Amino acid sequence: MREYTTQMDAARKGIVTPEIKAVAEKEHMTSEALMKLVAEGKVAICANKNHTCLNPEGVGSMLRTKINVNLGVSRDCKDYDIEMQKVMSAVNMGAEAIMDLSSHGDTQPFRRKLTSECPAMIGTVPVYDSVIHYQRDLATLTARDFVDVIRMHAEDGVDFVTLHCGITRKTIEQIKKHKRKMNIVSRGGSLVFAWMSMTGEENPFYEYYDEILDICEEYDVTISLGDACRPGCLADASDVCQIEELVRLGELTKRAWAHNVQVMVEGPGHVPLDQVAANMKIQQSICMGAPFYVLGPIVTDIAPGYDHITSAIGGAVAAMSGAAFLCYVTPAEHLALPNVDDVKQGIIASKIAAHAADIAKGVPGARDIDDKMAEARQKLDWEAQYACALDPEHAKAIRDSRSPEEDHSDTCSMCGKFCAVRSMNKALAGEYIDIL
Ligand code: SF4
């Protein structure tokens, strides 16, 4: 029987949990320093007590930026084996979290497989699962049904749940009055909005928030406060609907912390590049430094097929400006469920964004690998370069497919004998430089 409920409760009591100790070591900080941040809510260690194979990670703006990979079956792609393949390849490529967004069939066996075999943090969106679990139309579900699904996910070992608690009946009027270009583009947010519209009742995740907090405290589930009104296009960014919801998310953060429940706050969305940093600052101020979890942000609306790039640009600026957690975006965003290759492209793009931000933020040790790469490049040591690369196989495959000629095989075919590195190494060593 442990002497604390959640990681936040332990930190406030001065107890160094195994998770706090492990995360402190990974982040090159003392357990005491980390405990203070967890106690204040500035770092969340998402660690359900039933997720026993978890390799814990901390999420906070002063720590390494973490990335999440969304997976799960849908009516159009229902192969759980392929999803499990994606999970394992995502973990091998360095994803710290997997969100299971399954919305077809019996979702529980896959969710339990994740929390018994996957060492990454596991997140879910219980409102997606509610319709599937009960096999009833949305309008027939009750507030009790939604709360019971949250409990089921908590018992299954899910580390964090996205809950769209921030929209209320007032939001219905706001959305109608404000006439956004893209209305609500959050899947969970649109379901809650639709349920409120059809039943005439208040948002159950808002109305029964205290009961939900009790469940989250019991299992140590972190609440990821969903942003139902995140902008779905540049024109809707930073508008009154988004900011009004954010203010409510700030209030809900405070209430969760009073229950020792850890919180992350989800963020935009589609945002012009010049508004990204400002959005991070506003969130940090309204939500008192709670970790910010951003989807993208996507910085232009015109690149379907390449949204892993539009989001990596926004993600790098967001993480450099205070976001703690990046939700990956794949080339299939806005078009289709991602396949195995899309997942890989999305992870690499997010890892680049997160790493670039960590260097800019001065996270201890973040640049070490870049310095190693520079040394390997200066020596034209290709094996050492692959060892530093985010995707060694891809780098090697490109070089091998276009090798330089034998008499300058230490270079690459980009400049061949004109290789600046080779010329400088030879010049500084006093050697003859053959160019022809
Ligand atoms: S050939 Fe050009 S691109 Fe290739 S290693 Fe030398 S300087 Fe770099």
Short mmCIF file of C-alpha atoms and ligand atoms in Angstrom, two decimals:
data_model
loop_
_atom_site.label_atom_id
_atom_site.label_comp_id
_atom_site.label_asym_id
_atom_site.label_seq_id
_atom_site.Cartn_x
_atom_site.Cartn_y
_atom_site.Cartn_z
CA MET A 1 0.00 0.00 0.00
CA ARG A 2 1.68 3.26 -1.08
CA GLU A 3 1.62 6.30 1.19
CA TYR A 4 0.50 8.67 -1.54
CA THR A 5 -2.20 8.83 -4.18
CA THR A 6 -0.59 10.64 -7.12
CA GLN A 7 2.93 11.71 -8.07
CA MET A 8 1.83 15.24 -7.17
CA ASP A 9 0.61 14.11 -3.75
CA ALA A 10 3.94 12.33 -3.14
CA ALA A 11 5.94 15.38 -4.22
CA ARG A 12 3.92 17.61 -1.91
CA LYS A 13 4.59 15.17 0.96
CA GLY A 14 8.33 15.08 0.16
CA ILE A 15 8.26 11.41 -0.90
CA VAL A 16 10.74 10.49 -3.65
CA THR A 17 8.81 7.92 -5.69
CA PRO A 18 10.62 5.51 -8.05
CA GLU A 19 9.14 7.55 -10.92
CA ILE A 20 10.45 10.87 -9.57
CA LYS A 21 13.88 9.32 -9.08
CA ALA A 22 13.94 7.85 -12.61
CA VAL A 23 12.77 11.07 -14.28
CA ALA A 24 15.24 13.21 -12.29
CA GLU A 25 18.11 11.00 -13.50
CA LYS A 26 16.98 11.23 -17.12
CA GLU A 27 16.67 15.01 -16.91
CA HIS A 28 20.05 15.53 -15.17
CA MET A 29 18.49 17.15 -12.10
CA THR A 30 18.13 16.32 -8.44
CA SER A 31 15.04 14.54 -7.14
CA GLU A 32 14.45 17.52 -4.82
CA ALA A 33 14.41 20.02 -7.70
CA LEU A 34 12.05 17.81 -9.71
CA MET A 35 9.80 17.21 -6.70
CA LYS A 36 9.28 20.96 -6.30
CA LEU A 37 8.18 21.26 -9.95
CA VAL A 38 5.82 18.26 -9.65
CA ALA A 39 4.36 19.66 -6.42
CA GLU A 40 3.68 22.99 -8.15
CA GLY A 41 2.13 21.31 -11.21
CA LYS A 42 4.82 22.60 -13.58
CA VAL A 43 5.90 19.04 -14.37
CA ALA A 44 3.50 16.13 -14.82
CA ILE A 45 4.73 12.55 -14.46
CA CYS A 46 1.93 10.65 -16.15
CA ALA A 47 2.10 7.27 -14.41
CA ASN A 48 -1.08 5.31 -13.73
CA LYS A 49 -0.44 2.95 -10.83
CA ASN A 50 -1.77 0.07 -12.98
CA HIS A 51 0.70 0.70 -15.85
CA THR A 52 3.39 -1.47 -14.33
CA CYS A 53 5.76 -1.69 -17.36
CA LEU A 54 5.98 2.12 -17.69
CA ASN A 55 9.34 3.77 -18.27
CA PRO A 56 8.35 7.09 -16.65
CA GLU A 57 8.88 10.48 -18.24
CA GLY A 58 8.29 14.01 -17.00
CA VAL A 59 6.44 16.60 -19.04
CA GLY A 60 7.36 20.21 -18.35
CA SER A 61 8.67 23.22 -20.26
CA MET A 62 12.07 23.12 -18.49
CA LEU A 63 12.60 19.41 -19.33
CA ARG A 64 13.38 17.67 -22.64
CA THR A 65 10.45 18.20 -25.00
CA LYS A 66 8.42 15.00 -25.28
CA ILE A 67 6.50 13.74 -28.30
CA ASN A 68 3.26 11.82 -28.62
CA VAL A 69 2.13 9.49 -31.38
CA ASN A 70 -1.58 9.00 -32.09
CA LEU A 71 -2.64 5.51 -33.17
CA GLY A 72 -5.63 3.20 -32.99
CA VAL A 73 -8.09 1.41 -35.22
CA SER A 74 -11.05 2.95 -36.95
CA ARG A 75 -13.96 1.55 -38.95
CA ASP A 76 -11.91 1.96 -42.18
CA CYS A 77 -8.62 0.53 -40.81
CA LYS A 78 -9.32 -2.11 -38.21
CA ASP A 79 -6.16 -4.23 -37.97
CA TYR A 80 -4.89 -4.22 -34.39
CA ASP A 81 -1.67 -6.07 -35.39
CA ILE A 82 -0.69 -3.22 -37.71
CA GLU A 83 -1.43 -0.72 -34.93
CA MET A 84 0.78 -2.70 -32.53
CA GLN A 85 3.58 -2.67 -35.15
CA LYS A 86 3.24 1.12 -35.33
CA VAL A 87 3.35 1.34 -31.51
CA MET A 88 6.59 -0.63 -31.24
CA SER A 89 8.26 1.22 -34.09
CA ALA A 90 7.18 4.55 -32.52
CA VAL A 91 8.70 3.57 -29.17
CA ASN A 92 11.93 2.43 -30.88
CA MET A 93 12.13 5.77 -32.66
CA GLY A 94 11.91 7.63 -29.36
CA ALA A 95 8.23 8.53 -28.88
CA GLU A 96 7.60 9.07 -25.19
CA ALA A 97 3.81 8.70 -25.41
CA ILE A 98 1.22 6.80 -27.42
CA MET A 99 -2.38 7.94 -27.58
CA ASP A 100 -4.80 5.14 -28.41
CA LEU A 101 -7.59 6.81 -30.36
CA SER A 102 -9.33 3.56 -31.34
CA SER A 103 -12.90 4.06 -32.41
CA HIS A 104 -13.98 0.64 -33.64
CA GLY A 105 -14.87 -2.75 -32.13
CA ASP A 106 -13.94 -3.88 -28.63
CA THR A 107 -11.20 -1.40 -27.70
CA GLN A 108 -10.36 -2.81 -24.26
CA PRO A 109 -8.03 -5.73 -25.23
CA PHE A 110 -5.78 -3.41 -27.26
CA ARG A 111 -5.77 -0.78 -24.49
CA ARG A 112 -4.83 -3.44 -21.93
CA LYS A 113 -2.15 -4.81 -24.26
CA LEU A 114 -0.67 -1.32 -24.43
CA THR A 115 -0.57 -0.84 -20.66
CA SER A 116 0.87 -4.31 -20.10
CA GLU A 117 3.54 -4.28 -22.85
CA CYS A 118 4.30 -0.70 -23.87
CA PRO A 119 6.80 1.31 -21.78
CA ALA A 120 5.65 4.68 -23.19
CA MET A 121 3.00 6.82 -21.48
CA ILE A 122 -0.43 5.78 -22.71
CA GLY A 123 -3.18 8.32 -23.33
CA THR A 124 -6.79 7.97 -24.47
CA VAL A 125 -9.82 10.13 -25.26
CA PRO A 126 -12.65 8.42 -23.35
CA VAL A 127 -15.41 10.28 -25.18
CA TYR A 128 -14.42 8.50 -28.44
CA ASP A 129 -14.71 5.16 -26.73
CA SER A 130 -18.07 5.86 -25.10
CA VAL A 131 -20.15 5.46 -28.27
CA ILE A 132 -18.17 2.32 -29.20
CA HIS A 133 -18.27 0.78 -25.73
CA TYR A 134 -22.03 1.10 -25.30
CA GLN A 135 -22.82 0.54 -29.00
CA ARG A 136 -25.49 3.23 -28.71
CA ASP A 137 -26.03 6.49 -30.51
CA LEU A 138 -24.42 9.53 -28.95
CA ALA A 139 -27.72 11.21 -27.98
CA THR A 140 -28.79 8.19 -25.90
CA LEU A 141 -25.68 8.24 -23.69
CA THR A 142 -25.95 9.69 -20.21
CA ALA A 143 -23.48 11.69 -18.16
CA ARG A 144 -23.06 8.57 -15.99
CA ASP A 145 -22.09 6.52 -19.08
CA PHE A 146 -19.26 8.96 -19.89
CA VAL A 147 -17.93 8.99 -16.32
CA ASP A 148 -18.01 5.17 -16.16
CA VAL A 149 -15.86 4.95 -19.32
CA ILE A 150 -13.28 7.24 -17.70
CA ARG A 151 -13.19 4.87 -14.72
CA MET A 152 -12.76 1.87 -17.04
CA HIS A 153 -9.80 3.54 -18.79
CA ALA A 154 -8.28 4.45 -15.41
CA GLU A 155 -8.60 0.84 -14.21
CA ASP A 156 -7.03 -0.35 -17.49
CA GLY A 157 -3.86 1.60 -16.64
CA VAL A 158 -4.14 4.64 -18.94
CA ASP A 159 -1.66 7.34 -17.83
CA PHE A 160 -3.46 10.39 -19.20
CA VAL A 161 -6.92 11.09 -20.56
CA THR A 162 -7.96 13.93 -22.81
CA LEU A 163 -11.18 15.39 -21.45
CA HIS A 164 -12.98 18.24 -23.18
CA CYS A 165 -14.15 19.86 -19.95
CA GLY A 166 -13.65 23.43 -21.11
CA ILE A 167 -16.67 23.91 -23.35
CA THR A 168 -20.04 24.53 -21.82
CA ARG A 169 -23.52 25.42 -22.99
CA LYS A 170 -22.26 29.00 -23.24
CA THR A 171 -19.85 27.80 -25.95
CA ILE A 172 -22.79 26.76 -28.15
CA GLU A 173 -23.93 30.38 -28.29
CA GLN A 174 -20.37 31.61 -28.66
CA ILE A 175 -19.71 29.38 -31.69
CA LYS A 176 -23.01 30.37 -33.33
CA LYS A 177 -22.44 34.08 -32.70
CA HIS A 178 -18.79 34.25 -33.56
CA LYS A 179 -19.07 32.51 -36.96
CA ARG A 180 -15.68 30.86 -37.17
CA LYS A 181 -14.51 29.63 -40.55
CA MET A 182 -13.93 26.09 -39.26
CA ASN A 183 -16.27 25.92 -36.22
CA ILE A 184 -14.94 23.08 -33.98
CA VAL A 185 -12.34 20.71 -35.48
CA SER A 186 -11.49 18.77 -32.33
CA ARG A 187 -13.06 15.30 -32.74
CA GLY A 188 -13.77 14.96 -29.01
CA GLY A 189 -14.88 18.59 -28.76
CA SER A 190 -17.34 18.13 -31.61
CA LEU A 191 -18.82 15.03 -29.92
CA VAL A 192 -19.32 16.90 -26.63
CA PHE A 193 -20.79 19.87 -28.51
CA ALA A 194 -23.13 17.57 -30.45
CA TRP A 195 -24.20 15.76 -27.26
CA MET A 196 -24.98 19.05 -25.51
CA SER A 197 -26.91 20.30 -28.55
CA MET A 198 -28.99 17.11 -28.83
CA THR A 199 -29.70 16.56 -25.13
CA GLY A 200 -29.95 20.19 -23.94
CA GLU A 201 -27.75 19.23 -20.98
CA GLU A 202 -24.48 20.69 -19.66
CA ASN A 203 -21.13 19.18 -20.65
CA PRO A 204 -20.85 16.06 -18.42
CA PHE A 205 -17.07 16.38 -18.21
CA TYR A 206 -17.54 19.87 -16.79
CA GLU A 207 -20.57 19.12 -14.61
CA TYR A 208 -19.11 15.97 -13.03
CA TYR A 209 -15.55 17.25 -12.89
CA ASP A 210 -15.20 16.64 -9.12
CA GLU A 211 -16.22 13.00 -9.50
CA ILE A 212 -13.77 12.64 -12.40
CA LEU A 213 -11.04 14.13 -10.22
CA ASP A 214 -11.74 11.47 -7.58
CA ILE A 215 -11.21 8.74 -10.21
CA CYS A 216 -8.02 10.37 -11.51
CA GLU A 217 -6.67 10.73 -7.98
CA GLU A 218 -7.43 7.09 -7.16
CA TYR A 219 -5.49 5.69 -10.15
CA ASP A 220 -3.06 8.60 -10.68
CA VAL A 221 -4.39 9.52 -14.10
CA THR A 222 -3.19 12.86 -15.45
CA ILE A 223 -5.92 14.98 -17.02
CA SER A 224 -5.01 16.42 -20.39
CA LEU A 225 -7.50 19.28 -20.64
CA GLY A 226 -8.67 19.14 -24.25
CA ASP A 227 -9.03 22.29 -26.30
CA ALA A 228 -12.31 21.74 -28.08
CA CYS A 229 -12.10 25.22 -29.61
CA ARG A 230 -8.57 24.93 -30.93
CA PRO A 231 -8.39 26.82 -34.23
CA GLY A 232 -8.81 24.60 -37.28
CA CYS A 233 -7.48 27.22 -39.67
CA LEU A 234 -5.27 30.30 -39.47
CA ALA A 235 -8.28 32.62 -39.64
CA ASP A 236 -9.69 31.21 -36.37
CA ALA A 237 -6.41 31.40 -34.41
CA SER A 238 -6.34 33.23 -31.07
CA ASP A 239 -10.03 34.17 -31.37
CA VAL A 240 -12.53 34.68 -28.57
CA CYS A 241 -13.73 31.02 -28.64
CA GLN A 242 -10.18 29.72 -28.13
CA ILE A 243 -9.27 32.21 -25.41
CA GLU A 244 -12.59 31.90 -23.55
CA GLU A 245 -12.06 28.13 -23.33
CA LEU A 246 -8.46 28.62 -22.22
CA VAL A 247 -9.61 30.77 -19.30
CA ARG A 248 -11.91 27.93 -18.19
CA LEU A 249 -9.05 25.44 -18.57
CA GLY A 250 -7.06 27.63 -16.18
CA GLU A 251 -9.85 27.38 -13.58
CA LEU A 252 -10.09 23.61 -14.08
CA THR A 253 -6.32 23.28 -13.68
CA LYS A 254 -6.55 24.94 -10.28
CA ARG A 255 -9.37 22.61 -9.18
CA ALA A 256 -7.42 19.52 -10.29
CA TRP A 257 -4.31 20.62 -8.42
CA ALA A 258 -6.42 21.07 -5.28
CA HIS A 259 -7.22 17.34 -5.63
CA ASN A 260 -3.53 16.44 -6.19
CA VAL A 261 -4.43 15.51 -9.77
CA GLN A 262 -1.80 16.30 -12.38
CA VAL A 263 -2.78 18.34 -15.41
CA MET A 264 -1.57 19.08 -18.92
CA VAL A 265 -3.31 21.69 -21.05
CA GLU A 266 -3.83 21.06 -24.75
CA GLY A 267 -3.24 23.81 -27.25
CA PRO A 268 -3.70 24.91 -30.80
CA GLY A 269 -4.10 23.87 -33.65
CA HIS A 270 -3.60 26.01 -36.73
CA VAL A 271 -1.71 29.18 -35.79
CA PRO A 272 0.22 31.73 -37.92
CA LEU A 273 3.90 31.54 -37.06
CA ASP A 274 3.98 35.06 -35.61
CA GLN A 275 1.28 34.11 -33.07
CA VAL A 276 2.81 30.86 -31.82
CA ALA A 277 5.09 32.27 -29.12
CA ALA A 278 2.36 34.61 -27.86
CA ASN A 279 -0.04 31.66 -27.54
CA MET A 280 2.49 29.81 -25.37
CA LYS A 281 2.99 32.82 -23.10
CA ILE A 282 -0.76 33.37 -22.67
CA GLN A 283 -1.29 29.70 -21.78
CA GLN A 284 1.57 29.71 -19.28
CA SER A 285 0.16 32.76 -17.60
CA ILE A 286 -3.53 31.68 -17.55
CA CYS A 287 -2.76 28.07 -16.59
CA MET A 288 -0.04 28.95 -14.06
CA GLY A 289 2.78 27.04 -15.76
CA ALA A 290 0.90 23.74 -16.27
CA PRO A 291 2.62 21.74 -19.05
CA PHE A 292 1.32 22.71 -22.49
CA TYR A 293 0.61 19.93 -25.00
CA VAL A 294 0.30 21.19 -28.56
CA LEU A 295 -1.01 19.60 -31.74
CA GLY A 296 1.34 21.13 -34.28
CA PRO A 297 0.83 24.05 -34.34
CA ILE A 298 0.32 23.94 -38.09
CA VAL A 299 1.55 27.25 -39.49
CA THR A 300 -0.08 27.25 -42.95
CA ASP A 301 -3.28 25.64 -44.20
CA ILE A 302 -2.15 24.88 -47.75
CA ALA A 303 0.18 21.89 -47.42
CA PRO A 304 -1.91 18.69 -47.16
CA GLY A 305 0.52 15.80 -47.67
CA TYR A 306 3.27 17.78 -45.93
CA ASP A 307 1.67 18.71 -42.61
CA HIS A 308 4.43 16.91 -40.72
CA ILE A 309 6.59 19.80 -41.96
CA THR A 310 4.09 22.63 -41.30
CA SER A 311 3.64 21.28 -37.78
CA ALA A 312 7.37 20.76 -37.13
CA ILE A 313 7.96 24.44 -37.93
CA GLY A 314 5.23 25.46 -35.48
CA GLY A 315 6.25 22.79 -32.96
CA ALA A 316 9.85 23.98 -32.81
CA VAL A 317 8.80 27.58 -32.13
CA ALA A 318 6.13 26.44 -29.65
CA ALA A 319 8.54 24.23 -27.69
CA MET A 320 11.21 26.92 -27.69
CA SER A 321 8.59 29.32 -26.31
CA GLY A 322 7.25 27.11 -23.52
CA ALA A 323 5.33 24.09 -24.88
CA ALA A 324 6.39 20.87 -23.15
CA PHE A 325 4.82 18.17 -25.26
CA LEU A 326 4.34 17.91 -29.03
CA CYS A 327 1.67 15.75 -30.58
CA TYR A 328 3.08 14.46 -33.85
CA VAL A 329 1.40 15.23 -37.14
CA THR A 330 1.89 12.93 -40.14
CA PRO A 331 1.86 13.60 -43.90
CA ALA A 332 -1.62 11.99 -43.89
CA GLU A 333 -3.10 14.70 -41.62
CA HIS A 334 -6.36 16.09 -43.05
CA LEU A 335 -6.34 13.26 -45.65
CA ALA A 336 -6.37 9.71 -44.21
CA LEU A 337 -5.42 7.44 -41.32
CA PRO A 338 -1.59 7.30 -41.36
CA ASN A 339 0.14 4.13 -42.56
CA VAL A 340 3.41 2.78 -41.13
CA ASP A 341 5.55 5.09 -43.29
CA ASP A 342 3.41 8.17 -42.48
CA VAL A 343 3.87 7.39 -38.77
CA LYS A 344 7.64 7.26 -39.25
CA GLN A 345 7.70 10.57 -41.14
CA GLY A 346 5.57 12.21 -38.45
CA ILE A 347 7.78 10.96 -35.62
CA ILE A 348 11.00 12.12 -37.30
CA ALA A 349 9.55 15.57 -37.98
CA SER A 350 8.38 15.91 -34.36
CA LYS A 351 11.71 14.66 -33.00
CA ILE A 352 13.54 17.27 -35.08
CA ALA A 353 11.22 20.03 -33.78
CA ALA A 354 11.58 18.87 -30.17
CA HIS A 355 15.36 18.52 -30.39
CA ALA A 356 15.83 21.91 -32.09
CA ALA A 357 13.77 23.50 -29.32
CA ASP A 358 15.73 21.72 -26.58
CA ILE A 359 18.98 23.11 -27.97
CA ALA A 360 17.47 26.61 -28.12
CA LYS A 361 16.15 26.26 -24.55
CA GLY A 362 19.56 25.14 -23.31
CA VAL A 363 18.33 21.80 -21.92
CA PRO A 364 21.44 20.26 -20.29
CA GLY A 365 23.22 17.87 -22.67
CA ALA A 366 20.79 18.48 -25.54
CA ARG A 367 23.50 19.67 -27.97
CA ASP A 368 26.06 16.96 -27.16
CA ILE A 369 24.94 14.73 -30.02
CA ASP A 370 25.14 17.64 -32.50
CA ASP A 371 28.72 18.33 -31.41
CA LYS A 372 29.56 14.65 -31.92
CA MET A 373 28.05 14.81 -35.39
CA ALA A 374 30.18 17.86 -36.22
CA GLU A 375 33.33 16.00 -35.15
CA ALA A 376 32.36 12.98 -37.28
CA ARG A 377 31.67 15.24 -40.28
CA GLN A 378 35.01 16.99 -39.90
CA LYS A 379 36.75 13.60 -39.99
CA LEU A 380 34.57 12.39 -42.88
CA ASP A 381 33.82 9.42 -40.62
CA TRP A 382 30.61 8.13 -42.15
CA GLU A 383 29.90 5.33 -39.66
CA ALA A 384 30.20 7.80 -36.78
CA GLN A 385 27.85 10.18 -38.62
CA TYR A 386 25.22 7.45 -38.98
CA ALA A 387 25.55 6.68 -35.27
CA CYS A 388 24.59 10.30 -34.46
CA ALA A 389 21.76 10.47 -37.01
CA LEU A 390 18.08 10.49 -36.03
CA ASP A 391 17.42 7.99 -38.82
CA PRO A 392 20.72 6.19 -39.54
CA GLU A 393 19.26 3.73 -42.06
CA HIS A 394 17.79 6.50 -44.18
CA ALA A 395 21.03 8.50 -44.13
CA LYS A 396 23.10 5.43 -45.12
CA ALA A 397 20.67 4.44 -47.85
CA ILE A 398 20.92 7.88 -49.50
CA ARG A 399 24.73 7.92 -49.44
CA ASP A 400 25.03 4.31 -50.62
CA SER A 401 22.66 4.90 -53.52
CA ARG A 402 24.84 7.74 -54.88
CA SER A 403 28.42 6.87 -53.86
CA PRO A 404 31.37 9.02 -54.95
CA GLU A 405 34.09 7.59 -57.22
CA GLU A 406 36.83 5.46 -55.73
CA ASP A 407 39.67 8.03 -55.70
CA HIS A 408 37.62 10.32 -53.42
CA SER A 409 35.44 7.76 -51.68
CA ASP A 410 35.94 9.50 -48.34
CA THR A 411 33.74 12.38 -49.60
CA CYS A 412 30.15 12.24 -50.83
CA SER A 413 28.83 12.77 -54.35
CA MET A 414 27.44 16.21 -53.50
CA CYS A 415 30.82 17.93 -54.15
CA GLY A 416 33.08 14.97 -54.91
CA LYS A 417 36.68 16.15 -55.24
CA PHE A 418 35.55 19.69 -54.48
CA CYS A 419 34.69 18.51 -50.95
CA ALA A 420 35.41 21.49 -48.69
CA VAL A 421 36.01 19.27 -45.67
CA ARG A 422 38.55 17.14 -47.54
CA SER A 423 40.32 20.20 -49.03
CA MET A 424 40.59 21.91 -45.63
CA ASN A 425 41.81 18.74 -43.87
CA LYS A 426 44.50 18.30 -46.54
CA ALA A 427 45.44 22.00 -46.61
CA LEU A 428 45.81 22.19 -42.83
CA ALA A 429 47.88 18.97 -42.88
CA GLY A 430 50.15 20.49 -45.56
CA GLU A 431 49.15 17.85 -48.15
CA TYR A 432 48.74 18.26 -51.94
CA ILE A 433 45.08 18.79 -52.96
CA ASP A 434 44.10 17.05 -56.21
CA ILE A 435 40.90 18.47 -57.64
CA LEU A 436 40.93 17.24 -61.27
S1 SF4 B 1 31.40 16.36 -50.51
FE1 SF4 B 1 30.43 18.30 -49.95
S2 SF4 B 1 28.56 17.68 -48.90
FE2 SF4 B 1 29.82 15.86 -49.05
S3 SF4 B 1 30.97 15.80 -47.14
FE3 SF4 B 1 32.27 16.94 -48.57
S4 SF4 B 1 31.69 19.09 -48.26
FE4 SF4 B 1 30.11 17.85 -47.32
#
